[in-house]
Amino acid sequence: MVWEKEKIVGSCIVGGAAFAVGASFLHLFLKGELPLGLGLGLSCPWRILRKRKPVRVYMDGCFDMMHYGHCNALRQARALGDQLVVGVVSDEEIIANKGPPVTPLHERMTMVKAVKWVDEVISDAPYAITEDFMKKLFDEYQIDYIIHGDDPCVLPDGTDAYALAKKAGRYKQIKRTEGVSSTDIVGRMLLCVRERSISDTHSRSSLQRQFSHGHSSPKFEDGASSAGTRVSHFLPTSRRIVQFSNGKGPGPDARIIYIDGAFDLFHAGHVEILRRARELGDFLLVGIHNDQTVSAKRGAHRPIMNLHERSLSVLACRYVDEVIIGAPWEVSRDTIMTFDISLVVHGTVAESDDFQKEEDNPYSVPISMGIFQVLDSPLDITTSTIIRRIVANHEAYQKRNAKKEASEKKYYEQKSFVSGD
């Protein structure tokens, strides 16, 4: 019994001493006075207690007619830091440097805010990084690095818009997504409109076949199209689809909302109806119709973007949890049961009124099951709206494309002269 008492007393003494030493170390720790290399293996203990400052990166752009290439750039930029701040260039700056934008600032802001990798958005950003704006980014927004793609961003005078950021050593570069650009998409629309107008007496399916198989239109391949467009030959990889996906399925008791459509030329109207749909449940499943279905319902000149391009644009939206690539036109009972869909929705603003028909209504099954709801669309914008904007100002957009090509040519000429090539 004696040795047990001695053992208890000894343990208390040792424990008390250890506590006292620990408290002393903690006191020094908090005051920042603990000597370095004191056998604790800590080079700077005080910093360990502090929360690491998040790395904030900045990327700007016009984001006109936002597409999956823009989204992939934002995804890459976000991977270089912890928080992504995005500057959206004003309409006035775009007009001065490139020509008129297709989508106004408020629509472009809606699009950028909806991208899942974006944490913060700055409106009316300048087209070029000036010294004053760069100081504002570093001081006010606590930006660590300015990001841009490896494609040139050239001012009208042929100089680099990011020269100051590079000189400051606060510039990082990402890889451009090949095969798509806003200029290219504008060209595709002009091509489709011109092709449709001159081929009404020919096969209406020829252009769609060219889009689906990635061939250029022979009528404009030799330069007849001043827009210099090419038809999309984008081919997705499983890795890219995974990069854009959330990677999470619905929970066991999740209320799953389903909405379908073409989602061609993904725009602010799409974003807003998806946001409203997502608010109705826990998981938003989006069905995207294939090229053949869209062509059959909208005409041989549609879609402008192919199935996989449209799928990536929708997947990048923060309100979307999952997509069905190549969803059927009619929402069947099998589809509803397979995906455990709780509610099927449709917006009031659409390319057609099929959802209001009594016969051949693609939503007849969910209607009969009492799980169909029509949502008021927040914005009166459709894919046709975007196309009409292009057609109404096609000369200005063709000049814009030519202006961009001239600026890039001047940039490369100067670069070649400096390097001595």
mmCIF file with all atom_site columns, C-alpha atoms in Angstrom, residues 106-315:
data_model
loop_
_atom_site.group_PDB
_atom_site.id
_atom_site.type_symbol
_atom_site.label_atom_id
_atom_site.label_alt_id
_atom_site.label_comp_id
_atom_site.label_asym_id
_atom_site.label_entity_id
_atom_site.label_seq_id
_atom_site.pdbx_PDB_ins_code
_atom_site.Cartn_x
_atom_site.Cartn_y
_atom_site.Cartn_z
_atom_site.occupancy
_atom_site.B_iso_or_equiv
_atom_site.pdbx_formal_charge
_atom_site.auth_seq_id
_atom_site.auth_comp_id
_atom_site.auth_asym_id
_atom_site.auth_atom_id
_atom_site.pdbx_PDB_model_num
ATOM 1   C CA . HIS A 1 106 ? -25.466 42.738 -66.235  1.00 0.00 ? 106 HIS A CA 1
ATOM 2   C CA . GLU A 1 107 ? -25.874 39.486 -68.200  1.00 0.00 ? 107 GLU A CA 1
ATOM 3   C CA . ARG A 1 108 ? -22.139 38.829 -68.149  1.00 0.00 ? 108 ARG A CA 1
ATOM 4   C CA . MET A 1 109 ? -22.080 39.433 -64.393  1.00 0.00 ? 109 MET A CA 1
ATOM 5   C CA . THR A 1 110 ? -24.886 36.889 -63.961  1.00 0.00 ? 110 THR A CA 1
ATOM 6   C CA . MET A 1 111 ? -22.920 34.340 -65.956  1.00 0.00 ? 111 MET A CA 1
ATOM 7   C CA . VAL A 1 112 ? -19.629 34.804 -64.099  1.00 0.00 ? 112 VAL A CA 1
ATOM 8   C CA . LYS A 1 113 ? -21.241 34.753 -60.646  1.00 0.00 ? 113 LYS A CA 1
ATOM 9   C CA . ALA A 1 114 ? -22.850 31.423 -61.530  1.00 0.00 ? 114 ALA A CA 1
ATOM 10  C CA . VAL A 1 115 ? -19.565 29.643 -62.284  1.00 0.00 ? 115 VAL A CA 1
ATOM 11  C CA . LYS A 1 116 ? -18.840 27.196 -59.466  1.00 0.00 ? 116 LYS A CA 1
ATOM 12  C CA . TRP A 1 117 ? -15.148 28.118 -59.152  1.00 0.00 ? 117 TRP A CA 1
ATOM 13  C CA . VAL A 1 118 ? -15.718 31.858 -58.673  1.00 0.00 ? 118 VAL A CA 1
ATOM 14  C CA . ASP A 1 119 ? -15.650 33.305 -55.140  1.00 0.00 ? 119 ASP A CA 1
ATOM 15  C CA . GLU A 1 120 ? -15.974 37.033 -55.778  1.00 0.00 ? 120 GLU A CA 1
ATOM 16  C CA . VAL A 1 121 ? -16.736 39.285 -58.752  1.00 0.00 ? 121 VAL A CA 1
ATOM 17  C CA . ILE A 1 122 ? -15.623 42.858 -59.521  1.00 0.00 ? 122 ILE A CA 1
ATOM 18  C CA . SER A 1 123 ? -17.843 44.802 -61.926  1.00 0.00 ? 123 SER A CA 1
ATOM 19  C CA . ASP A 1 124 ? -16.565 47.335 -64.496  1.00 0.00 ? 124 ASP A CA 1
ATOM 20  C CA . ALA A 1 125 ? -12.987 46.094 -64.459  1.00 0.00 ? 125 ALA A CA 1
ATOM 21  C CA . PRO A 1 126 ? -10.580 47.865 -66.866  1.00 0.00 ? 126 PRO A CA 1
ATOM 22  C CA . TYR A 1 127 ? -9.542  46.087 -70.050  1.00 0.00 ? 127 TYR A CA 1
ATOM 23  C CA . ALA A 1 128 ? -5.848  46.666 -69.297  1.00 0.00 ? 128 ALA A CA 1
ATOM 24  C CA . ILE A 1 129 ? -4.165  46.315 -65.903  1.00 0.00 ? 129 ILE A CA 1
ATOM 25  C CA . THR A 1 130 ? -3.121  49.887 -65.032  1.00 0.00 ? 130 THR A CA 1
ATOM 26  C CA . GLU A 1 131 ? -0.781  50.789 -62.160  1.00 0.00 ? 131 GLU A CA 1
ATOM 27  C CA . ASP A 1 132 ? -3.641  52.291 -60.136  1.00 0.00 ? 132 ASP A CA 1
ATOM 28  C CA . PHE A 1 133 ? -5.902  49.278 -60.620  1.00 0.00 ? 133 PHE A CA 1
ATOM 29  C CA . MET A 1 134 ? -3.086  46.846 -59.876  1.00 0.00 ? 134 MET A CA 1
ATOM 30  C CA . LYS A 1 135 ? -2.381  48.701 -56.607  1.00 0.00 ? 135 LYS A CA 1
ATOM 31  C CA . LYS A 1 136 ? -6.094  48.480 -55.788  1.00 0.00 ? 136 LYS A CA 1
ATOM 32  C CA . LEU A 1 137 ? -6.042  44.735 -56.432  1.00 0.00 ? 137 LEU A CA 1
ATOM 33  C CA . PHE A 1 138 ? -3.036  44.211 -54.158  1.00 0.00 ? 138 PHE A CA 1
ATOM 34  C CA . ASP A 1 139 ? -4.093  46.564 -51.347  1.00 0.00 ? 139 ASP A CA 1
ATOM 35  C CA . GLU A 1 140 ? -7.890  46.563 -51.289  1.00 0.00 ? 140 GLU A CA 1
ATOM 36  C CA . TYR A 1 141 ? -8.672  43.084 -52.605  1.00 0.00 ? 141 TYR A CA 1
ATOM 37  C CA . GLN A 1 142 ? -5.551  41.425 -51.135  1.00 0.00 ? 142 GLN A CA 1
ATOM 38  C CA . ILE A 1 143 ? -4.722  39.757 -54.456  1.00 0.00 ? 143 ILE A CA 1
ATOM 39  C CA . ASP A 1 144 ? -1.537  37.677 -54.544  1.00 0.00 ? 144 ASP A CA 1
ATOM 40  C CA . TYR A 1 145 ? -1.385  36.815 -58.244  1.00 0.00 ? 145 TYR A CA 1
ATOM 41  C CA . ILE A 1 146 ? -2.952  37.992 -61.502  1.00 0.00 ? 146 ILE A CA 1
ATOM 42  C CA . ILE A 1 147 ? -3.845  35.156 -63.870  1.00 0.00 ? 147 ILE A CA 1
ATOM 43  C CA . HIS A 1 148 ? -4.337  34.997 -67.634  1.00 0.00 ? 148 HIS A CA 1
ATOM 44  C CA . GLY A 1 149 ? -4.223  32.429 -70.400  1.00 0.00 ? 149 GLY A CA 1
ATOM 45  C CA . ASP A 1 150 ? -1.260  31.776 -72.666  1.00 0.00 ? 150 ASP A CA 1
ATOM 46  C CA . ASP A 1 151 ? -3.061  33.474 -75.558  1.00 0.00 ? 151 ASP A CA 1
ATOM 47  C CA . PRO A 1 152 ? -2.143  37.148 -76.089  1.00 0.00 ? 152 PRO A CA 1
ATOM 48  C CA . CYS A 1 153 ? -4.363  39.900 -74.698  1.00 0.00 ? 153 CYS A CA 1
ATOM 49  C CA . VAL A 1 154 ? -3.420  42.777 -76.941  1.00 0.00 ? 154 VAL A CA 1
ATOM 50  C CA . LEU A 1 155 ? -4.338  46.460 -76.702  1.00 0.00 ? 155 LEU A CA 1
ATOM 51  C CA . PRO A 1 156 ? -5.150  48.432 -79.867  1.00 0.00 ? 156 PRO A CA 1
ATOM 52  C CA . ASP A 1 157 ? -1.567  49.781 -79.899  1.00 0.00 ? 157 ASP A CA 1
ATOM 53  C CA . GLY A 1 158 ? -0.206  46.230 -79.981  1.00 0.00 ? 158 GLY A CA 1
ATOM 54  C CA . THR A 1 159 ? 1.096   46.179 -76.395  1.00 0.00 ? 159 THR A CA 1
ATOM 55  C CA . ASP A 1 160 ? 0.489   43.477 -73.786  1.00 0.00 ? 160 ASP A CA 1
ATOM 56  C CA . ALA A 1 161 ? -2.440  44.247 -71.424  1.00 0.00 ? 161 ALA A CA 1
ATOM 57  C CA . TYR A 1 162 ? -0.667  42.367 -68.597  1.00 0.00 ? 162 TYR A CA 1
ATOM 58  C CA . ALA A 1 163 ? 2.814   43.890 -68.981  1.00 0.00 ? 163 ALA A CA 1
ATOM 59  C CA . LEU A 1 164 ? 2.688   45.649 -65.589  1.00 0.00 ? 164 LEU A CA 1
ATOM 60  C CA . ALA A 1 165 ? 1.599   42.528 -63.718  1.00 0.00 ? 165 ALA A CA 1
ATOM 61  C CA . LYS A 1 166 ? 4.419   40.565 -65.312  1.00 0.00 ? 166 LYS A CA 1
ATOM 62  C CA . LYS A 1 167 ? 6.936   43.283 -64.421  1.00 0.00 ? 167 LYS A CA 1
ATOM 63  C CA . ALA A 1 168 ? 5.733   43.195 -60.796  1.00 0.00 ? 168 ALA A CA 1
ATOM 64  C CA . GLY A 1 169 ? 6.369   39.450 -60.619  1.00 0.00 ? 169 GLY A CA 1
ATOM 65  C CA . ARG A 1 170 ? 2.772   38.799 -59.631  1.00 0.00 ? 170 ARG A CA 1
ATOM 66  C CA . TYR A 1 171 ? 1.618   37.152 -62.878  1.00 0.00 ? 171 TYR A CA 1
ATOM 67  C CA . LYS A 1 172 ? 0.790   33.501 -63.486  1.00 0.00 ? 172 LYS A CA 1
ATOM 68  C CA . GLN A 1 173 ? -0.272  31.856 -66.704  1.00 0.00 ? 173 GLN A CA 1
ATOM 69  C CA . ILE A 1 174 ? -2.706  29.065 -67.514  1.00 0.00 ? 174 ILE A CA 1
ATOM 70  C CA . LYS A 1 175 ? -3.269  27.056 -70.654  1.00 0.00 ? 175 LYS A CA 1
ATOM 71  C CA . ARG A 1 176 ? -5.881  28.308 -73.084  1.00 0.00 ? 176 ARG A CA 1
ATOM 72  C CA . THR A 1 177 ? -8.743  25.946 -73.938  1.00 0.00 ? 177 THR A CA 1
ATOM 73  C CA . GLU A 1 178 ? -8.352  25.194 -77.626  1.00 0.00 ? 178 GLU A CA 1
ATOM 74  C CA . GLY A 1 179 ? -11.203 24.899 -80.080  1.00 0.00 ? 179 GLY A CA 1
ATOM 75  C CA . VAL A 1 180 ? -13.523 27.645 -78.859  1.00 0.00 ? 180 VAL A CA 1
ATOM 76  C CA . SER A 1 181 ? -13.672 31.412 -78.418  1.00 0.00 ? 181 SER A CA 1
ATOM 77  C CA . SER A 1 182 ? -16.377 34.076 -78.411  1.00 0.00 ? 182 SER A CA 1
ATOM 78  C CA . THR A 1 183 ? -15.104 35.198 -81.807  1.00 0.00 ? 183 THR A CA 1
ATOM 79  C CA . ASP A 1 184 ? -15.460 31.655 -83.093  1.00 0.00 ? 184 ASP A CA 1
ATOM 80  C CA . ILE A 1 185 ? -19.020 31.330 -81.752  1.00 0.00 ? 185 ILE A CA 1
ATOM 81  C CA . VAL A 1 186 ? -20.070 34.625 -83.362  1.00 0.00 ? 186 VAL A CA 1
ATOM 82  C CA . GLY A 1 187 ? -18.650 33.291 -86.610  1.00 0.00 ? 187 GLY A CA 1
ATOM 83  C CA . ARG A 1 188 ? -20.591 30.043 -86.235  1.00 0.00 ? 188 ARG A CA 1
ATOM 84  C CA . MET A 1 189 ? -23.848 31.959 -85.851  1.00 0.00 ? 189 MET A CA 1
ATOM 85  C CA . LEU A 1 190 ? -23.168 34.159 -88.869  1.00 0.00 ? 190 LEU A CA 1
ATOM 86  C CA . LEU A 1 191 ? -22.275 31.042 -90.821  1.00 0.00 ? 191 LEU A CA 1
ATOM 87  C CA . CYS A 1 192 ? -25.499 29.328 -89.809  1.00 0.00 ? 192 CYS A CA 1
ATOM 88  C CA . VAL A 1 193 ? -27.656 32.315 -90.709  1.00 0.00 ? 193 VAL A CA 1
ATOM 89  C CA . ARG A 1 194 ? -25.992 32.736 -94.112  1.00 0.00 ? 194 ARG A CA 1
ATOM 90  C CA . GLU A 1 195 ? -26.016 29.008 -94.769  1.00 0.00 ? 195 GLU A CA 1
ATOM 91  C CA . ARG A 1 196 ? -29.703 28.811 -93.943  1.00 0.00 ? 196 ARG A CA 1
ATOM 92  C CA . SER A 1 197 ? -30.599 31.738 -96.174  1.00 0.00 ? 197 SER A CA 1
ATOM 93  C CA . ILE A 1 198 ? -28.862 30.316 -99.248  1.00 0.00 ? 198 ILE A CA 1
ATOM 94  C CA . SER A 1 199 ? -29.722 26.663 -98.808  1.00 0.00 ? 199 SER A CA 1
ATOM 95  C CA . ASP A 1 200 ? -33.481 26.643 -98.242  1.00 0.00 ? 200 ASP A CA 1
ATOM 96  C CA . THR A 1 201 ? -33.884 24.713 -101.491 1.00 0.00 ? 201 THR A CA 1
ATOM 97  C CA . HIS A 1 202 ? -31.161 22.212 -100.584 1.00 0.00 ? 202 HIS A CA 1
ATOM 98  C CA . SER A 1 203 ? -30.866 19.595 -97.894  1.00 0.00 ? 203 SER A CA 1
ATOM 99  C CA . ARG A 1 204 ? -31.576 21.220 -94.521  1.00 0.00 ? 204 ARG A CA 1
ATOM 100 C CA . SER A 1 205 ? -29.588 18.548 -92.696  1.00 0.00 ? 205 SER A CA 1
ATOM 101 C CA . SER A 1 206 ? -26.218 19.188 -94.342  1.00 0.00 ? 206 SER A CA 1
ATOM 102 C CA . LEU A 1 207 ? -25.043 21.869 -91.940  1.00 0.00 ? 207 LEU A CA 1
ATOM 103 C CA . GLN A 1 208 ? -26.034 19.831 -88.907  1.00 0.00 ? 208 GLN A CA 1
ATOM 104 C CA . ARG A 1 209 ? -23.991 16.903 -90.200  1.00 0.00 ? 209 ARG A CA 1
ATOM 105 C CA . GLN A 1 210 ? -21.005 19.238 -90.586  1.00 0.00 ? 210 GLN A CA 1
ATOM 106 C CA . PHE A 1 211 ? -21.410 20.425 -86.992  1.00 0.00 ? 211 PHE A CA 1
ATOM 107 C CA . SER A 1 212 ? -21.771 16.909 -85.633  1.00 0.00 ? 212 SER A CA 1
ATOM 108 C CA . HIS A 1 213 ? -18.708 15.599 -87.464  1.00 0.00 ? 213 HIS A CA 1
ATOM 109 C CA . GLY A 1 214 ? -16.549 18.696 -87.123  1.00 0.00 ? 214 GLY A CA 1
ATOM 110 C CA . HIS A 1 215 ? -16.124 19.647 -90.771  1.00 0.00 ? 215 HIS A CA 1
ATOM 111 C CA . SER A 1 216 ? -15.830 23.177 -92.101  1.00 0.00 ? 216 SER A CA 1
ATOM 112 C CA . SER A 1 217 ? -18.446 24.474 -94.454  1.00 0.00 ? 217 SER A CA 1
ATOM 113 C CA . PRO A 1 218 ? -17.098 24.258 -98.016  1.00 0.00 ? 218 PRO A CA 1
ATOM 114 C CA . LYS A 1 219 ? -18.950 27.456 -98.968  1.00 0.00 ? 219 LYS A CA 1
ATOM 115 C CA . PHE A 1 220 ? -16.900 29.548 -96.558  1.00 0.00 ? 220 PHE A CA 1
ATOM 116 C CA . GLU A 1 221 ? -13.733 27.534 -96.096  1.00 0.00 ? 221 GLU A CA 1
ATOM 117 C CA . ASP A 1 222 ? -11.905 29.433 -98.820  1.00 0.00 ? 222 ASP A CA 1
ATOM 118 C CA . GLY A 1 223 ? -12.398 32.786 -97.082  1.00 0.00 ? 223 GLY A CA 1
ATOM 119 C CA . ALA A 1 224 ? -15.867 33.682 -98.322  1.00 0.00 ? 224 ALA A CA 1
ATOM 120 C CA . SER A 1 225 ? -16.886 34.179 -94.707  1.00 0.00 ? 225 SER A CA 1
ATOM 121 C CA . SER A 1 226 ? -15.362 37.382 -93.441  1.00 0.00 ? 226 SER A CA 1
ATOM 122 C CA . ALA A 1 227 ? -15.846 36.099 -89.909  1.00 0.00 ? 227 ALA A CA 1
ATOM 123 C CA . GLY A 1 228 ? -13.268 33.430 -90.665  1.00 0.00 ? 228 GLY A CA 1
ATOM 124 C CA . THR A 1 229 ? -15.191 30.867 -88.675  1.00 0.00 ? 229 THR A CA 1
ATOM 125 C CA . ARG A 1 230 ? -14.741 27.153 -88.384  1.00 0.00 ? 230 ARG A CA 1
ATOM 126 C CA . VAL A 1 231 ? -17.254 24.577 -87.232  1.00 0.00 ? 231 VAL A CA 1
ATOM 127 C CA . SER A 1 232 ? -16.677 23.019 -83.828  1.00 0.00 ? 232 SER A CA 1
ATOM 128 C CA . HIS A 1 233 ? -14.600 19.866 -83.712  1.00 0.00 ? 233 HIS A CA 1
ATOM 129 C CA . PHE A 1 234 ? -14.437 19.746 -79.923  1.00 0.00 ? 234 PHE A CA 1
ATOM 130 C CA . LEU A 1 235 ? -14.055 16.248 -78.527  1.00 0.00 ? 235 LEU A CA 1
ATOM 131 C CA . PRO A 1 236 ? -14.379 15.796 -74.772  1.00 0.00 ? 236 PRO A CA 1
ATOM 132 C CA . THR A 1 237 ? -12.279 13.510 -72.636  1.00 0.00 ? 237 THR A CA 1
ATOM 133 C CA . SER A 1 238 ? -13.420 11.691 -69.519  1.00 0.00 ? 238 SER A CA 1
ATOM 134 C CA . ARG A 1 239 ? -10.870 13.726 -67.528  1.00 0.00 ? 239 ARG A CA 1
ATOM 135 C CA . ARG A 1 240 ? -12.405 17.042 -68.623  1.00 0.00 ? 240 ARG A CA 1
ATOM 136 C CA . ILE A 1 241 ? -15.901 15.853 -67.746  1.00 0.00 ? 241 ILE A CA 1
ATOM 137 C CA . VAL A 1 242 ? -14.669 14.751 -64.309  1.00 0.00 ? 242 VAL A CA 1
ATOM 138 C CA . GLN A 1 243 ? -12.973 18.133 -63.801  1.00 0.00 ? 243 GLN A CA 1
ATOM 139 C CA . PHE A 1 244 ? -16.291 19.889 -64.384  1.00 0.00 ? 244 PHE A CA 1
ATOM 140 C CA . SER A 1 245 ? -18.417 17.438 -62.375  1.00 0.00 ? 245 SER A CA 1
ATOM 141 C CA . ASN A 1 246 ? -19.316 17.762 -58.703  1.00 0.00 ? 246 ASN A CA 1
ATOM 142 C CA . GLY A 1 247 ? -18.572 14.106 -58.081  1.00 0.00 ? 247 GLY A CA 1
ATOM 143 C CA . LYS A 1 248 ? -21.390 13.767 -55.561  1.00 0.00 ? 248 LYS A CA 1
ATOM 144 C CA . GLY A 1 249 ? -24.748 12.091 -55.900  1.00 0.00 ? 249 GLY A CA 1
ATOM 145 C CA . PRO A 1 250 ? -27.978 12.964 -54.112  1.00 0.00 ? 250 PRO A CA 1
ATOM 146 C CA . GLY A 1 251 ? -28.491 12.004 -50.479  1.00 0.00 ? 251 GLY A CA 1
ATOM 147 C CA . PRO A 1 252 ? -30.843 9.146  -49.518  1.00 0.00 ? 252 PRO A CA 1
ATOM 148 C CA . ASP A 1 253 ? -33.815 11.468 -48.862  1.00 0.00 ? 253 ASP A CA 1
ATOM 149 C CA . ALA A 1 254 ? -32.920 14.225 -51.329  1.00 0.00 ? 254 ALA A CA 1
ATOM 150 C CA . ARG A 1 255 ? -35.645 16.035 -53.239  1.00 0.00 ? 255 ARG A CA 1
ATOM 151 C CA . ILE A 1 256 ? -34.437 15.740 -56.838  1.00 0.00 ? 256 ILE A CA 1
ATOM 152 C CA . ILE A 1 257 ? -35.541 18.393 -59.334  1.00 0.00 ? 257 ILE A CA 1
ATOM 153 C CA . TYR A 1 258 ? -35.335 17.702 -63.072  1.00 0.00 ? 258 TYR A CA 1
ATOM 154 C CA . ILE A 1 259 ? -35.205 20.245 -65.894  1.00 0.00 ? 259 ILE A CA 1
ATOM 155 C CA . ASP A 1 260 ? -34.265 19.587 -69.512  1.00 0.00 ? 260 ASP A CA 1
ATOM 156 C CA . GLY A 1 261 ? -33.510 21.475 -72.691  1.00 0.00 ? 261 GLY A CA 1
ATOM 157 C CA . ALA A 1 262 ? -30.943 22.221 -75.381  1.00 0.00 ? 262 ALA A CA 1
ATOM 158 C CA . PHE A 1 263 ? -29.081 24.879 -73.357  1.00 0.00 ? 263 PHE A CA 1
ATOM 159 C CA . ASP A 1 264 ? -27.502 26.090 -76.586  1.00 0.00 ? 264 ASP A CA 1
ATOM 160 C CA . LEU A 1 265 ? -25.319 29.222 -76.325  1.00 0.00 ? 265 LEU A CA 1
ATOM 161 C CA . PHE A 1 266 ? -25.608 28.953 -72.541  1.00 0.00 ? 266 PHE A CA 1
ATOM 162 C CA . HIS A 1 267 ? -26.784 32.392 -71.400  1.00 0.00 ? 267 HIS A CA 1
ATOM 163 C CA . ALA A 1 268 ? -28.087 34.378 -68.420  1.00 0.00 ? 268 ALA A CA 1
ATOM 164 C CA . GLY A 1 269 ? -31.656 33.205 -69.042  1.00 0.00 ? 269 GLY A CA 1
ATOM 165 C CA . HIS A 1 270 ? -30.512 29.597 -68.609  1.00 0.00 ? 270 HIS A CA 1
ATOM 166 C CA . VAL A 1 271 ? -28.597 30.468 -65.438  1.00 0.00 ? 271 VAL A CA 1
ATOM 167 C CA . GLU A 1 272 ? -31.571 32.174 -63.799  1.00 0.00 ? 272 GLU A CA 1
ATOM 168 C CA . ILE A 1 273 ? -34.072 29.388 -64.507  1.00 0.00 ? 273 ILE A CA 1
ATOM 169 C CA . LEU A 1 274 ? -31.554 26.830 -63.204  1.00 0.00 ? 274 LEU A CA 1
ATOM 170 C CA . ARG A 1 275 ? -31.150 28.897 -60.053  1.00 0.00 ? 275 ARG A CA 1
ATOM 171 C CA . ARG A 1 276 ? -34.905 28.950 -59.526  1.00 0.00 ? 276 ARG A CA 1
ATOM 172 C CA . ALA A 1 277 ? -35.181 25.211 -60.165  1.00 0.00 ? 277 ALA A CA 1
ATOM 173 C CA . ARG A 1 278 ? -32.398 24.443 -57.676  1.00 0.00 ? 278 ARG A CA 1
ATOM 174 C CA . GLU A 1 279 ? -34.207 26.414 -54.970  1.00 0.00 ? 279 GLU A CA 1
ATOM 175 C CA . LEU A 1 280 ? -37.085 23.923 -55.118  1.00 0.00 ? 280 LEU A CA 1
ATOM 176 C CA . GLY A 1 281 ? -35.074 20.931 -53.930  1.00 0.00 ? 281 GLY A CA 1
ATOM 177 C CA . ASP A 1 282 ? -31.809 19.454 -52.702  1.00 0.00 ? 282 ASP A CA 1
ATOM 178 C CA . PHE A 1 283 ? -30.361 18.206 -55.998  1.00 0.00 ? 283 PHE A CA 1
ATOM 179 C CA . LEU A 1 284 ? -30.745 19.581 -59.535  1.00 0.00 ? 284 LEU A CA 1
ATOM 180 C CA . LEU A 1 285 ? -30.533 17.102 -62.397  1.00 0.00 ? 285 LEU A CA 1
ATOM 181 C CA . VAL A 1 286 ? -30.356 18.661 -65.877  1.00 0.00 ? 286 VAL A CA 1
ATOM 182 C CA . GLY A 1 287 ? -31.197 16.739 -69.049  1.00 0.00 ? 287 GLY A CA 1
ATOM 183 C CA . ILE A 1 288 ? -29.384 17.974 -72.171  1.00 0.00 ? 288 ILE A CA 1
ATOM 184 C CA . HIS A 1 289 ? -30.865 16.950 -75.521  1.00 0.00 ? 289 HIS A CA 1
ATOM 185 C CA . ASN A 1 290 ? -28.535 15.574 -78.170  1.00 0.00 ? 290 ASN A CA 1
ATOM 186 C CA . ASP A 1 291 ? -27.702 17.353 -81.430  1.00 0.00 ? 291 ASP A CA 1
ATOM 187 C CA . GLN A 1 292 ? -30.098 15.299 -83.516  1.00 0.00 ? 292 GLN A CA 1
ATOM 188 C CA . THR A 1 293 ? -33.040 16.047 -81.230  1.00 0.00 ? 293 THR A CA 1
ATOM 189 C CA . VAL A 1 294 ? -32.280 19.776 -81.158  1.00 0.00 ? 294 VAL A CA 1
ATOM 190 C CA . SER A 1 295 ? -31.893 19.834 -84.931  1.00 0.00 ? 295 SER A CA 1
ATOM 191 C CA . ALA A 1 296 ? -35.206 18.033 -85.430  1.00 0.00 ? 296 ALA A CA 1
ATOM 192 C CA . LYS A 1 297 ? -37.067 20.417 -83.115  1.00 0.00 ? 297 LYS A CA 1
ATOM 193 C CA . ARG A 1 298 ? -35.311 23.732 -83.828  1.00 0.00 ? 298 ARG A CA 1
ATOM 194 C CA . GLY A 1 299 ? -34.141 23.351 -87.429  1.00 0.00 ? 299 GLY A CA 1
ATOM 195 C CA . ALA A 1 300 ? -31.051 22.124 -89.260  1.00 0.00 ? 300 ALA A CA 1
ATOM 196 C CA . HIS A 1 301 ? -29.074 25.249 -88.276  1.00 0.00 ? 301 HIS A CA 1
ATOM 197 C CA . ARG A 1 302 ? -29.220 24.271 -84.608  1.00 0.00 ? 302 ARG A CA 1
ATOM 198 C CA . PRO A 1 303 ? -27.543 23.673 -82.272  1.00 0.00 ? 303 PRO A CA 1
ATOM 199 C CA . ILE A 1 304 ? -24.721 26.186 -82.538  1.00 0.00 ? 304 ILE A CA 1
ATOM 200 C CA . MET A 1 305 ? -22.761 24.355 -79.815  1.00 0.00 ? 305 MET A CA 1
ATOM 201 C CA . ASN A 1 306 ? -22.547 20.581 -79.937  1.00 0.00 ? 306 ASN A CA 1
ATOM 202 C CA . LEU A 1 307 ? -23.789 18.264 -77.186  1.00 0.00 ? 307 LEU A CA 1
ATOM 203 C CA . HIS A 1 308 ? -20.507 18.001 -75.303  1.00 0.00 ? 308 HIS A CA 1
ATOM 204 C CA . GLU A 1 309 ? -19.836 21.741 -75.404  1.00 0.00 ? 309 GLU A CA 1
ATOM 205 C CA . ARG A 1 310 ? -23.320 22.402 -74.054  1.00 0.00 ? 310 ARG A CA 1
ATOM 206 C CA . SER A 1 311 ? -22.880 19.767 -71.351  1.00 0.00 ? 311 SER A CA 1
ATOM 207 C CA . LEU A 1 312 ? -19.678 21.329 -70.012  1.00 0.00 ? 312 LEU A CA 1
ATOM 208 C CA . SER A 1 313 ? -21.244 24.791 -69.910  1.00 0.00 ? 313 SER A CA 1
ATOM 209 C CA . VAL A 1 314 ? -24.154 23.479 -67.848  1.00 0.00 ? 314 VAL A CA 1
ATOM 210 C CA . LEU A 1 315 ? -21.882 21.428 -65.551  1.00 0.00 ? 315 LEU A CA 1
#
